[in-house]
Amino acid sequence: MYDVWQNALAEIEQQISAANFSTWFQGTSLISSDHGDIRIGVKNTFYIKQLRNRYLDIIKTALQNNNIEVSTIDFLVQNTTKAKVRPREVTKNTLIADAKKRIEHVNKKLNTNINSFNNGLNQKYTLDNFVVGSNNDLAVSAAKNIIANPGTKYNPFFLYGGPGLGKTHLVQAIGNALVKQNPDFKVFYTPINHFYSDFVDAIKAGKGKEFYLRFQKLDCLIIDDFQLIVNKEKSQEEFFNIFNDLYQLNKQIIVTSDRLPSQIKTVDERLASRLTWAGAFDLQLPKFEDKCAILRAKAELDGVEIEPEAIEYIAENVNTNIRDLEGEFSTILLMSEVRGLTPLELIQNGAVSVNKTSKLHPTSPKQVVDKVAKYYQLSTKELRSKSRVSNIKTARQVAMYILSKDLKLSTNKIATEVGVKDHSTVIHGIRKIDQDLKLNFTLRDQIEEIKEKIYG
Ligand code: ADP
Ligand code: MG
């Protein structure tokens, strides 16, 4: 029975994303198969609905391919998750002892390399602990290509995305992997603002030349947070020279930024275009399954146990970025120790409430439409008109977007609120804003301001 299920799982794993597979299939078992009546064991009731709705066909085929007759499939809960963290008396000392244990655990996993302290790399960032999901798979496969063939196809490697989405982690992981596979490979990581201050210090000390030569010897230069580049001709020129030299020598250059170079006002146009010669890769917001997978990986790395329902709760309620996701996770674990309750018990008791989306105060659809219109200096009537004038259209689409994301109205209801005929216009409008938000920072700020006005 065990083997058959393992074979079926191996087949399922080929067909769905790694994140989905570990979210939904880890811990499942084949309990029995009796003349086509299949019973599959799952961890708790939450999984039943998901597996039934999303994966029934895949499971059926995988079993049939392993010569199991299938007519009905039932899911049964086996070993309901028990409270994992025992209630106990918590003192300052036990908290400190626990923290020490966790740090030891993490350190053991990190395999520290004391020779690399001055290359700017932090050993904690590796590809092994970077969870691959739909939000980052392209960037990760480029990263792997770079590790295998530095200075070739993806050179320069330009990685961009909003704060807290894993840029620093991924580029540091590349650096660490390069050093690990060849300790003589000279990697240097620096945020751009540190590059500047070092440059200024070097010039002041009359060591401009040494500064330049130090960079020229590198095999791989990693520049983080490029958007902080300042409009100082001399230092930008220095960076440009270093960049060109390394590039000519086929040395790997890696640059991260929260936006595309063309959207950074202070950057020289030639430099901007060169940075994306080999394309630009972005990191997106993680989807629900990606978030669950990240939290599970973190729990494992930290050596803590947390109920799957608690993980799902956090994943569902943090919609900003991965940094916030980790922050909420740590807060809940700490509170769980202090209160002597398991994370899930805490959540069920209402002792914690996570909401990292946007400030949601009750408001009516009409208020939203009014406030959006006002922001764009339009009357509500104008916003609800058929006009295709650009700013009226944008205002209408922004209203659709907020009504959908924050008030969770149906597209039909939104159509009525903003005065358009059919819901496909609404779907298009929301998609347009979603798309624009990725790169249009002005629009991002505008929507934030509008929300302040609506909810503030
Ligand atoms: P950025 O540089 O884009 O602002 P970071 O690289 O600092 O973001 O990531 C924020 C936090 O989220 C870090 O602790 C990082 O380890 C974690 N993180 C981001 N993406 C992932 C991922 N895919 N898997 C695991 N942890 C991640
Ligand atoms: Mg960063």
Short mmCIF file of C-alpha atoms and ligand atoms in Angstrom, two decimals:
data_model
loop_
_atom_site.label_atom_id
_atom_site.label_comp_id
_atom_site.label_asym_id
_atom_site.label_seq_id
_atom_site.Cartn_x
_atom_site.Cartn_y
_atom_site.Cartn_z
CA MET A 1 0.00 0.00 0.00
CA TYR A 2 2.79 2.32 1.01
CA ASP A 3 4.72 1.77 -2.22
CA VAL A 4 1.73 2.31 -4.43
CA TRP A 5 0.97 5.62 -2.76
CA GLN A 6 4.60 6.69 -2.94
CA ASN A 7 4.56 5.94 -6.67
CA ALA A 8 1.33 7.83 -7.14
CA LEU A 9 2.73 10.77 -5.18
CA ALA A 10 5.86 10.81 -7.31
CA GLU A 11 3.65 11.08 -10.34
CA ILE A 12 1.52 13.86 -8.84
CA GLU A 13 4.66 15.74 -7.87
CA GLN A 14 5.63 15.92 -11.54
CA GLN A 15 2.38 17.59 -12.44
CA ILE A 16 1.92 20.36 -9.89
CA SER A 17 4.16 23.02 -8.43
CA ALA A 18 6.54 22.10 -5.64
CA ALA A 19 4.77 24.51 -3.29
CA ASN A 20 1.36 22.99 -3.99
CA PHE A 21 2.68 19.51 -3.67
CA SER A 22 4.18 20.05 -0.27
CA THR A 23 1.18 22.04 0.93
CA TRP A 24 -1.47 19.55 -0.03
CA PHE A 25 0.16 16.15 -0.30
CA GLN A 26 2.70 16.04 2.49
CA GLY A 27 1.42 13.74 5.24
CA THR A 28 -1.22 12.06 3.10
CA SER A 29 -1.48 8.26 3.00
CA LEU A 30 -3.43 5.56 1.25
CA ILE A 31 -5.47 3.85 3.97
CA SER A 32 -7.21 1.25 1.88
CA SER A 33 -8.40 0.34 -1.55
CA ASP A 34 -11.27 -2.06 -1.72
CA HIS A 35 -12.61 -2.95 -5.19
CA GLY A 36 -12.31 0.61 -6.38
CA ASP A 37 -13.27 2.28 -3.09
CA ILE A 38 -10.25 4.32 -2.17
CA ARG A 39 -9.66 5.89 1.23
CA ILE A 40 -6.96 8.48 1.60
CA GLY A 41 -5.74 9.74 4.96
CA VAL A 42 -5.18 13.46 5.47
CA LYS A 43 -3.99 15.56 8.38
CA ASN A 44 -7.17 17.52 9.01
CA THR A 45 -10.49 18.46 7.52
CA PHE A 46 -9.11 21.56 5.85
CA TYR A 47 -7.27 19.38 3.36
CA ILE A 48 -10.32 17.34 2.39
CA LYS A 49 -12.08 20.18 0.65
CA GLN A 50 -8.97 21.36 -1.14
CA LEU A 51 -7.92 17.92 -2.32
CA ARG A 52 -11.43 17.11 -3.45
CA ASN A 53 -11.92 20.36 -5.33
CA ARG A 54 -8.55 20.75 -6.87
CA TYR A 55 -6.80 17.45 -7.17
CA LEU A 56 -9.36 14.67 -7.43
CA ASP A 57 -8.68 13.95 -11.08
CA ILE A 58 -4.94 14.01 -10.69
CA ILE A 59 -5.12 11.61 -7.75
CA LYS A 60 -7.44 9.31 -9.65
CA THR A 61 -5.20 9.14 -12.69
CA ALA A 62 -2.07 8.67 -10.63
CA LEU A 63 -3.65 5.70 -8.83
CA GLN A 64 -4.95 4.17 -12.03
CA ASN A 65 -1.53 4.48 -13.58
CA ASN A 66 -0.31 2.36 -10.69
CA ASN A 67 -2.86 -0.35 -11.44
CA ILE A 68 -5.29 0.58 -8.72
CA GLU A 69 -8.95 0.41 -9.62
CA VAL A 70 -10.71 3.66 -8.74
CA SER A 71 -14.43 4.26 -8.53
CA THR A 72 -14.85 6.38 -5.39
CA ILE A 73 -12.33 8.34 -3.37
CA ASP A 74 -12.92 9.20 0.27
CA PHE A 75 -10.72 11.35 2.43
CA LEU A 76 -10.40 10.62 6.14
CA VAL A 77 -8.68 12.55 8.86
CA GLN A 78 -5.95 10.56 10.52
CA ASN A 79 -4.19 11.58 13.73
CA THR A 80 -5.79 14.98 14.13
CA THR A 81 -3.08 17.50 14.81
CA LYS A 82 -2.51 17.70 18.51
CA ALA A 83 -1.43 20.83 20.28
CA LYS A 84 2.27 20.82 19.63
CA VAL A 85 3.59 23.31 22.12
CA ARG A 86 2.71 22.16 25.61
CA PRO A 87 1.32 24.78 27.91
CA ARG A 88 3.95 25.31 30.57
CA GLU A 89 5.18 27.87 32.97
CA VAL A 90 7.11 30.48 31.04
CA THR A 91 9.84 32.44 32.72
CA LYS A 92 12.43 34.76 31.30
CA ASN A 93 15.00 31.99 31.68
CA THR A 94 13.02 29.44 29.74
CA LEU A 95 12.53 31.98 26.97
CA ILE A 96 16.26 32.68 26.82
CA ALA A 97 17.06 28.97 26.89
CA ASP A 98 14.63 28.39 24.04
CA ALA A 99 16.08 31.20 22.00
CA LYS A 100 19.58 29.79 22.53
CA LYS A 101 18.43 26.38 21.43
CA ARG A 102 16.95 27.83 18.27
CA ILE A 103 20.07 29.81 17.47
CA GLU A 104 22.22 26.71 17.96
CA HIS A 105 19.92 24.78 15.71
CA VAL A 106 20.13 27.40 12.99
CA ASN A 107 23.90 27.70 13.32
CA LYS A 108 24.33 23.98 12.97
CA LYS A 109 22.48 24.13 9.71
CA LEU A 110 24.47 27.02 8.39
CA ASN A 111 27.91 25.50 8.05
CA THR A 112 29.74 28.73 8.67
CA ASN A 113 32.75 29.67 6.62
CA ILE A 114 34.96 32.07 8.54
CA ASN A 115 37.09 33.01 5.54
CA SER A 116 34.40 34.95 3.80
CA PHE A 117 33.57 37.58 6.41
CA ASN A 118 34.81 40.49 4.36
CA ASN A 119 33.12 39.77 1.04
CA GLY A 120 29.90 41.22 2.36
CA LEU A 121 28.06 37.91 2.11
CA ASN A 122 25.89 36.61 4.89
CA GLN A 123 25.99 32.83 5.12
CA LYS A 124 22.41 32.58 6.23
CA TYR A 125 21.17 33.28 2.71
CA THR A 126 21.31 30.16 0.59
CA LEU A 127 19.37 28.70 -2.28
CA ASP A 128 18.52 25.73 -0.06
CA ASN A 129 16.47 27.92 2.22
CA PHE A 130 14.99 30.03 -0.57
CA VAL A 131 11.59 28.57 -1.28
CA VAL A 132 10.79 28.39 -4.96
CA GLY A 133 7.26 29.26 -5.97
CA SER A 134 5.27 30.78 -8.77
CA ASN A 135 6.39 34.22 -7.57
CA ASN A 136 10.09 33.65 -8.17
CA ASP A 137 10.72 30.53 -10.28
CA LEU A 138 12.09 32.34 -13.33
CA ALA A 139 14.51 34.39 -11.27
CA VAL A 140 15.64 31.27 -9.43
CA SER A 141 16.31 29.36 -12.61
CA ALA A 142 18.36 32.28 -13.92
CA ALA A 143 20.23 32.28 -10.58
CA LYS A 144 21.05 28.60 -11.01
CA ASN A 145 22.27 29.25 -14.51
CA ILE A 146 24.56 31.99 -13.20
CA ILE A 147 25.99 29.68 -10.54
CA ALA A 148 26.74 27.06 -13.20
CA ASN A 149 28.09 29.56 -15.78
CA PRO A 150 28.95 32.90 -14.21
CA GLY A 151 29.54 35.82 -16.55
CA THR A 152 27.74 34.35 -19.54
CA LYS A 153 24.06 34.35 -20.42
CA TYR A 154 22.61 36.46 -17.64
CA ASN A 155 25.19 39.18 -17.41
CA PRO A 156 24.39 41.62 -15.98
CA PHE A 157 21.69 39.93 -13.91
CA PHE A 158 19.14 42.59 -13.05
CA LEU A 159 16.65 41.59 -10.35
CA TYR A 160 13.85 43.88 -9.28
CA GLY A 161 10.73 43.80 -7.12
CA GLY A 162 9.05 45.50 -4.16
CA PRO A 163 10.56 45.53 -0.67
CA GLY A 164 10.66 42.32 1.32
CA LEU A 165 10.23 39.97 -1.62
CA GLY A 166 13.61 38.24 -1.44
CA LYS A 167 15.99 40.24 -3.64
CA THR A 168 18.79 40.42 -1.10
CA HIS A 169 18.29 36.80 -0.15
CA LEU A 170 18.47 35.53 -3.72
CA VAL A 171 21.52 37.52 -4.82
CA GLN A 172 23.40 36.70 -1.62
CA ALA A 173 22.55 33.06 -2.20
CA ILE A 174 24.12 33.26 -5.64
CA GLY A 175 27.26 34.79 -4.13
CA ASN A 176 27.44 32.14 -1.42
CA ALA A 177 27.00 29.33 -3.93
CA LEU A 178 29.74 30.72 -6.18
CA VAL A 179 32.19 30.91 -3.28
CA LYS A 180 31.22 27.47 -2.06
CA GLN A 181 31.86 25.82 -5.39
CA ASN A 182 35.15 27.66 -5.85
CA PRO A 183 36.70 29.29 -2.78
CA ASP A 184 39.06 31.26 -5.03
CA PHE A 185 36.20 32.92 -6.86
CA LYS A 186 36.21 36.53 -5.68
CA VAL A 187 32.72 37.75 -4.91
CA PHE A 188 31.87 41.10 -3.39
CA TYR A 189 28.44 42.15 -2.18
CA THR A 190 27.61 45.75 -1.37
CA PRO A 191 24.48 47.87 -1.16
CA ILE A 192 24.96 50.82 -3.52
CA ASN A 193 24.94 53.37 -0.70
CA HIS A 194 27.88 51.62 0.97
CA PHE A 195 29.66 51.59 -2.36
CA TYR A 196 29.31 55.36 -2.38
CA SER A 197 30.46 56.02 1.12
CA ASP A 198 33.47 53.74 0.57
CA PHE A 199 34.23 55.59 -2.63
CA VAL A 200 34.00 58.97 -0.95
CA ASP A 201 36.24 57.77 1.91
CA ALA A 202 38.78 56.42 -0.58
CA ILE A 203 38.90 59.70 -2.48
CA LYS A 204 39.28 61.67 0.73
CA ALA A 205 42.16 59.44 1.75
CA GLY A 206 43.74 59.86 -1.68
CA LYS A 207 43.16 56.18 -2.44
CA GLY A 208 40.84 56.44 -5.42
CA LYS A 209 43.07 54.26 -7.54
CA GLU A 210 43.26 51.46 -4.95
CA PHE A 211 39.50 51.56 -4.66
CA TYR A 212 39.17 51.07 -8.38
CA LEU A 213 41.72 48.25 -8.55
CA ARG A 214 40.07 46.39 -5.69
CA PHE A 215 36.89 46.13 -7.74
CA GLN A 216 38.69 45.27 -10.92
CA LYS A 217 40.03 42.06 -9.35
CA LEU A 218 36.58 40.68 -8.67
CA ASP A 219 34.97 37.72 -10.40
CA CYS A 220 31.50 38.73 -9.32
CA LEU A 221 30.15 42.06 -8.11
CA ILE A 222 26.76 42.18 -6.41
CA ILE A 223 25.16 45.59 -6.02
CA ASP A 224 22.03 45.71 -3.85
CA ASP A 225 19.33 48.40 -3.73
CA PHE A 226 20.43 50.15 -6.87
CA GLN A 227 17.42 52.49 -6.65
CA LEU A 228 19.36 54.38 -3.96
CA ILE A 229 21.90 55.52 -6.53
CA VAL A 230 22.53 59.24 -6.09
CA ASN A 231 22.93 61.80 -8.71
CA LYS A 232 26.56 62.56 -7.99
CA GLU A 233 28.36 62.59 -11.27
CA LYS A 234 31.68 61.44 -9.98
CA SER A 235 30.52 58.42 -8.09
CA GLN A 236 28.12 57.37 -10.79
CA GLU A 237 30.93 57.61 -13.27
CA GLU A 238 33.15 55.49 -11.05
CA PHE A 239 30.47 52.87 -10.84
CA PHE A 240 29.97 53.00 -14.58
CA ASN A 241 33.69 52.46 -15.20
CA ILE A 242 33.89 49.54 -12.82
CA PHE A 243 30.78 48.10 -14.38
CA ASN A 244 32.17 48.36 -17.90
CA ASP A 245 35.55 46.88 -17.00
CA LEU A 246 34.06 43.89 -15.26
CA TYR A 247 31.61 43.41 -18.07
CA GLN A 248 34.35 43.45 -20.71
CA LEU A 249 36.22 40.80 -18.78
CA ASN A 250 33.08 38.62 -18.64
CA LYS A 251 32.89 38.95 -14.90
CA GLN A 252 29.47 38.41 -13.41
CA ILE A 253 27.57 41.52 -12.38
CA ILE A 254 24.41 41.29 -10.30
CA VAL A 255 22.19 44.25 -9.50
CA THR A 256 18.98 44.49 -7.50
CA SER A 257 16.54 47.36 -7.38
CA ASP A 258 12.98 48.01 -6.32
CA ARG A 259 12.18 49.23 -9.82
CA LEU A 260 13.51 49.23 -13.36
CA PRO A 261 16.50 51.49 -14.11
CA SER A 262 14.43 53.53 -16.53
CA GLN A 263 12.22 54.48 -13.59
CA ILE A 264 15.03 55.82 -11.45
CA LYS A 265 15.27 59.52 -12.08
CA THR A 266 18.84 59.95 -10.89
CA VAL A 267 20.40 57.37 -13.16
CA ASP A 268 22.42 58.09 -16.27
CA GLU A 269 20.61 56.80 -19.36
CA ARG A 270 23.53 54.83 -20.74
CA LEU A 271 24.02 53.05 -17.44
CA ALA A 272 20.28 52.41 -17.17
CA SER A 273 20.13 50.70 -20.53
CA ARG A 274 23.26 48.65 -19.94
CA LEU A 275 21.91 47.23 -16.69
CA THR A 276 19.11 45.48 -18.50
CA TRP A 277 21.04 44.34 -21.54
CA ALA A 278 20.58 40.75 -20.52
CA GLY A 279 16.97 41.26 -19.49
CA ALA A 280 15.34 41.99 -16.16
CA PHE A 281 13.89 39.47 -13.73
CA ASP A 282 11.27 40.32 -11.17
CA LEU A 283 10.10 38.88 -7.87
CA GLN A 284 6.39 38.99 -7.31
CA LEU A 285 4.12 38.75 -4.31
CA PRO A 286 3.80 35.13 -3.22
CA LYS A 287 0.50 33.32 -3.65
CA PHE A 288 -1.20 31.48 -0.79
CA GLU A 289 0.61 28.16 -1.42
CA ASP A 290 3.94 29.94 -1.77
CA LYS A 291 3.39 31.67 1.54
CA CYS A 292 2.53 28.38 3.28
CA ALA A 293 5.63 26.76 1.84
CA ILE A 294 7.83 29.64 3.06
CA LEU A 295 6.38 29.46 6.56
CA ARG A 296 6.81 25.70 6.74
CA ALA A 297 10.41 26.00 5.63
CA LYS A 298 11.00 28.65 8.25
CA ALA A 299 9.47 26.51 10.99
CA GLU A 300 11.75 23.68 10.01
CA LEU A 301 14.83 25.85 9.90
CA ASP A 302 14.02 27.32 13.30
CA GLY A 303 13.23 23.88 14.68
CA VAL A 304 9.76 24.86 15.88
CA GLU A 305 6.45 23.11 15.42
CA ILE A 306 3.36 24.95 14.37
CA GLU A 307 -0.02 23.61 13.33
CA PRO A 308 -0.81 23.70 9.58
CA GLU A 309 -3.99 25.66 10.32
CA ALA A 310 -1.94 28.35 12.04
CA ILE A 311 0.36 28.53 9.02
CA GLU A 312 -2.63 28.86 6.74
CA TYR A 313 -4.11 31.57 8.90
CA ILE A 314 -0.95 33.64 8.73
CA ALA A 315 -0.54 33.02 5.00
CA GLU A 316 -4.07 34.10 4.32
CA ASN A 317 -3.82 37.28 6.34
CA VAL A 318 -0.44 38.66 5.37
CA ASN A 319 -0.70 40.10 1.90
CA THR A 320 2.13 42.58 1.87
CA ASN A 321 5.47 40.80 1.54
CA ILE A 322 7.65 37.98 2.79
CA ARG A 323 9.38 40.08 5.40
CA ASP A 324 6.01 40.83 7.05
CA LEU A 325 5.07 37.20 6.71
CA GLU A 326 8.14 36.18 8.68
CA GLY A 327 7.54 38.98 11.19
CA GLU A 328 4.01 37.81 11.99
CA PHE A 329 5.21 34.25 12.21
CA SER A 330 7.86 35.15 14.78
CA THR A 331 5.42 37.27 16.79
CA ILE A 332 2.93 34.43 17.00
CA LEU A 333 5.62 31.95 18.06
CA LEU A 334 6.91 34.28 20.73
CA MET A 335 3.42 34.99 22.06
CA SER A 336 2.69 31.31 22.05
CA GLU A 337 5.64 30.75 24.34
CA VAL A 338 4.75 33.62 26.61
CA ARG A 339 1.10 32.64 26.92
CA GLY A 340 1.73 28.92 27.07
CA LEU A 341 -0.71 28.26 24.23
CA THR A 342 -0.05 26.70 20.86
CA PRO A 343 -0.09 29.07 17.88
CA LEU A 344 -3.43 27.74 16.74
CA GLU A 345 -4.95 28.05 20.22
CA LEU A 346 -3.78 31.64 20.33
CA ILE A 347 -5.44 32.37 17.02
CA GLN A 348 -8.62 30.55 17.96
CA ASN A 349 -8.80 32.45 21.25
CA GLY A 350 -8.55 35.67 19.31
CA ALA A 351 -5.36 36.53 21.16
CA VAL A 352 -3.68 37.51 17.93
CA SER A 353 -5.11 39.02 14.86
CA VAL A 354 -2.98 39.40 11.82
CA ASN A 355 -4.01 41.76 9.14
CA LYS A 356 -1.34 42.92 6.82
CA THR A 357 -3.38 43.97 3.86
CA SER A 358 -4.49 47.49 4.10
CA LYS A 359 -6.37 49.45 6.66
CA LEU A 360 -9.86 48.13 6.37
CA HIS A 361 -12.52 50.14 8.09
CA PRO A 362 -16.09 49.64 7.11
CA THR A 363 -16.99 51.89 4.28
CA SER A 364 -19.67 51.88 1.61
CA PRO A 365 -19.11 51.43 -2.12
CA LYS A 366 -20.57 54.88 -2.67
CA GLN A 367 -18.01 56.45 -0.34
CA VAL A 368 -15.23 54.76 -2.26
CA VAL A 369 -16.48 56.03 -5.61
CA ASP A 370 -16.98 59.55 -4.21
CA LYS A 371 -13.52 59.69 -2.67
CA VAL A 372 -11.79 58.37 -5.78
CA ALA A 373 -13.64 60.88 -7.96
CA LYS A 374 -12.72 63.70 -5.61
CA TYR A 375 -9.07 62.66 -5.59
CA TYR A 376 -8.96 62.95 -9.37
CA GLN A 377 -10.87 66.24 -9.17
CA LEU A 378 -13.91 64.81 -10.86
CA SER A 379 -17.54 64.74 -9.88
CA THR A 380 -19.01 61.33 -9.12
CA LYS A 381 -21.14 61.79 -12.18
CA GLU A 382 -18.09 62.26 -14.39
CA LEU A 383 -16.44 59.15 -12.96
CA ARG A 384 -19.60 57.17 -13.66
CA SER A 385 -19.91 58.57 -17.19
CA LYS A 386 -18.94 56.80 -20.40
CA SER A 387 -16.03 59.19 -21.00
CA ARG A 388 -12.80 57.62 -22.20
CA VAL A 389 -10.67 60.63 -21.27
CA SER A 390 -7.53 59.18 -19.77
CA ASN A 391 -7.76 60.45 -16.18
CA ILE A 392 -11.48 59.71 -15.95
CA LYS A 393 -10.82 56.21 -17.15
CA THR A 394 -7.99 55.76 -14.65
CA ALA A 395 -10.20 57.07 -11.83
CA ARG A 396 -12.90 54.59 -12.81
CA GLN A 397 -10.45 51.71 -12.89
CA VAL A 398 -8.93 52.67 -9.55
CA ALA A 399 -12.43 52.69 -8.05
CA MET A 400 -13.06 49.23 -9.51
CA TYR A 401 -9.77 48.05 -8.08
CA ILE A 402 -10.50 49.26 -4.54
CA LEU A 403 -14.08 47.99 -4.61
CA SER A 404 -12.77 44.59 -5.60
CA LYS A 405 -9.67 44.25 -3.43
CA ASP A 406 -10.86 45.95 -0.27
CA LEU A 407 -14.63 45.66 -0.30
CA LYS A 408 -14.60 42.33 -2.11
CA LEU A 409 -17.61 43.25 -4.23
CA SER A 410 -18.56 41.02 -7.14
CA THR A 411 -17.70 42.29 -10.61
CA ASN A 412 -21.39 42.72 -11.41
CA LYS A 413 -21.92 44.83 -8.33
CA ILE A 414 -18.83 46.88 -9.15
CA ALA A 415 -20.16 47.48 -12.68
CA THR A 416 -23.29 49.02 -11.17
CA GLU A 417 -21.32 51.15 -8.71
CA VAL A 418 -19.01 52.70 -11.31
CA GLY A 419 -21.61 52.96 -14.06
CA VAL A 420 -20.27 50.53 -16.64
CA LYS A 421 -22.42 48.16 -18.60
CA ASP A 422 -20.90 44.76 -18.13
CA HIS A 423 -18.63 42.94 -15.77
CA SER A 424 -15.96 42.15 -18.38
CA THR A 425 -15.06 45.85 -18.43
CA VAL A 426 -14.63 45.57 -14.67
CA ILE A 427 -12.42 42.51 -14.94
CA HIS A 428 -10.30 44.30 -17.51
CA GLY A 429 -10.08 47.43 -15.37
CA ILE A 430 -8.95 45.58 -12.25
CA ARG A 431 -6.39 43.61 -14.23
CA LYS A 432 -5.05 46.79 -15.78
CA ILE A 433 -4.48 48.40 -12.39
CA ASP A 434 -2.96 45.19 -11.00
CA GLN A 435 -0.56 45.16 -13.92
CA ASP A 436 0.28 48.86 -13.75
CA LEU A 437 0.91 48.71 -10.03
CA LYS A 438 3.89 46.46 -10.54
CA LEU A 439 5.90 49.17 -12.19
CA ASN A 440 4.06 52.44 -11.85
CA PHE A 441 5.21 53.95 -8.59
CA THR A 442 3.17 57.09 -8.99
CA LEU A 443 0.02 55.02 -9.25
CA ARG A 444 1.05 53.06 -6.17
CA ASP A 445 1.41 56.28 -4.20
CA GLN A 446 -1.88 57.61 -5.53
CA ILE A 447 -3.79 54.54 -4.45
CA GLU A 448 -2.16 54.68 -1.02
CA GLU A 449 -3.24 58.32 -0.69
CA ILE A 450 -6.76 57.54 -1.82
CA LYS A 451 -6.98 54.75 0.73
CA GLU A 452 -5.81 57.13 3.46
CA LYS A 453 -8.66 59.41 2.46
CA ILE A 454 -11.19 56.59 2.42
CA TYR A 455 -10.19 54.84 5.61
CA GLY A 456 -8.22 57.50 7.47
P1 ADP B 1 14.28 42.39 -0.30
O1 ADP B 1 15.77 42.44 -0.42
O2 ADP B 1 13.57 42.13 -1.59
O3 ADP B 1 13.71 43.56 0.41
P2 ADP B 1 14.86 40.16 1.44
O4 ADP B 1 15.73 39.36 0.57
O5 ADP B 1 15.50 40.92 2.54
O6 ADP B 1 13.91 41.12 0.59
O7 ADP B 1 13.75 39.18 2.04
C1 ADP B 1 12.96 39.49 3.19
C2 ADP B 1 12.88 38.28 4.09
O8 ADP B 1 12.10 37.29 3.46
C3 ADP B 1 14.24 37.65 4.35
O9 ADP B 1 14.28 37.21 5.68
C4 ADP B 1 14.29 36.48 3.39
O10 ADP B 1 15.10 35.45 3.90
C5 ADP B 1 12.85 36.08 3.31
N1 ADP B 1 12.49 35.50 2.02
C6 ADP B 1 12.18 36.16 0.89
N2 ADP B 1 11.88 35.32 -0.11
C7 ADP B 1 12.00 34.08 0.39
C8 ADP B 1 11.82 32.77 -0.15
N3 ADP B 1 11.45 32.58 -1.42
N4 ADP B 1 12.04 31.71 0.66
C9 ADP B 1 12.41 31.91 1.94
N5 ADP B 1 12.57 33.11 2.52
C10 ADP B 1 12.39 34.19 1.76
MG MG B 2 17.06 43.95 0.22
#
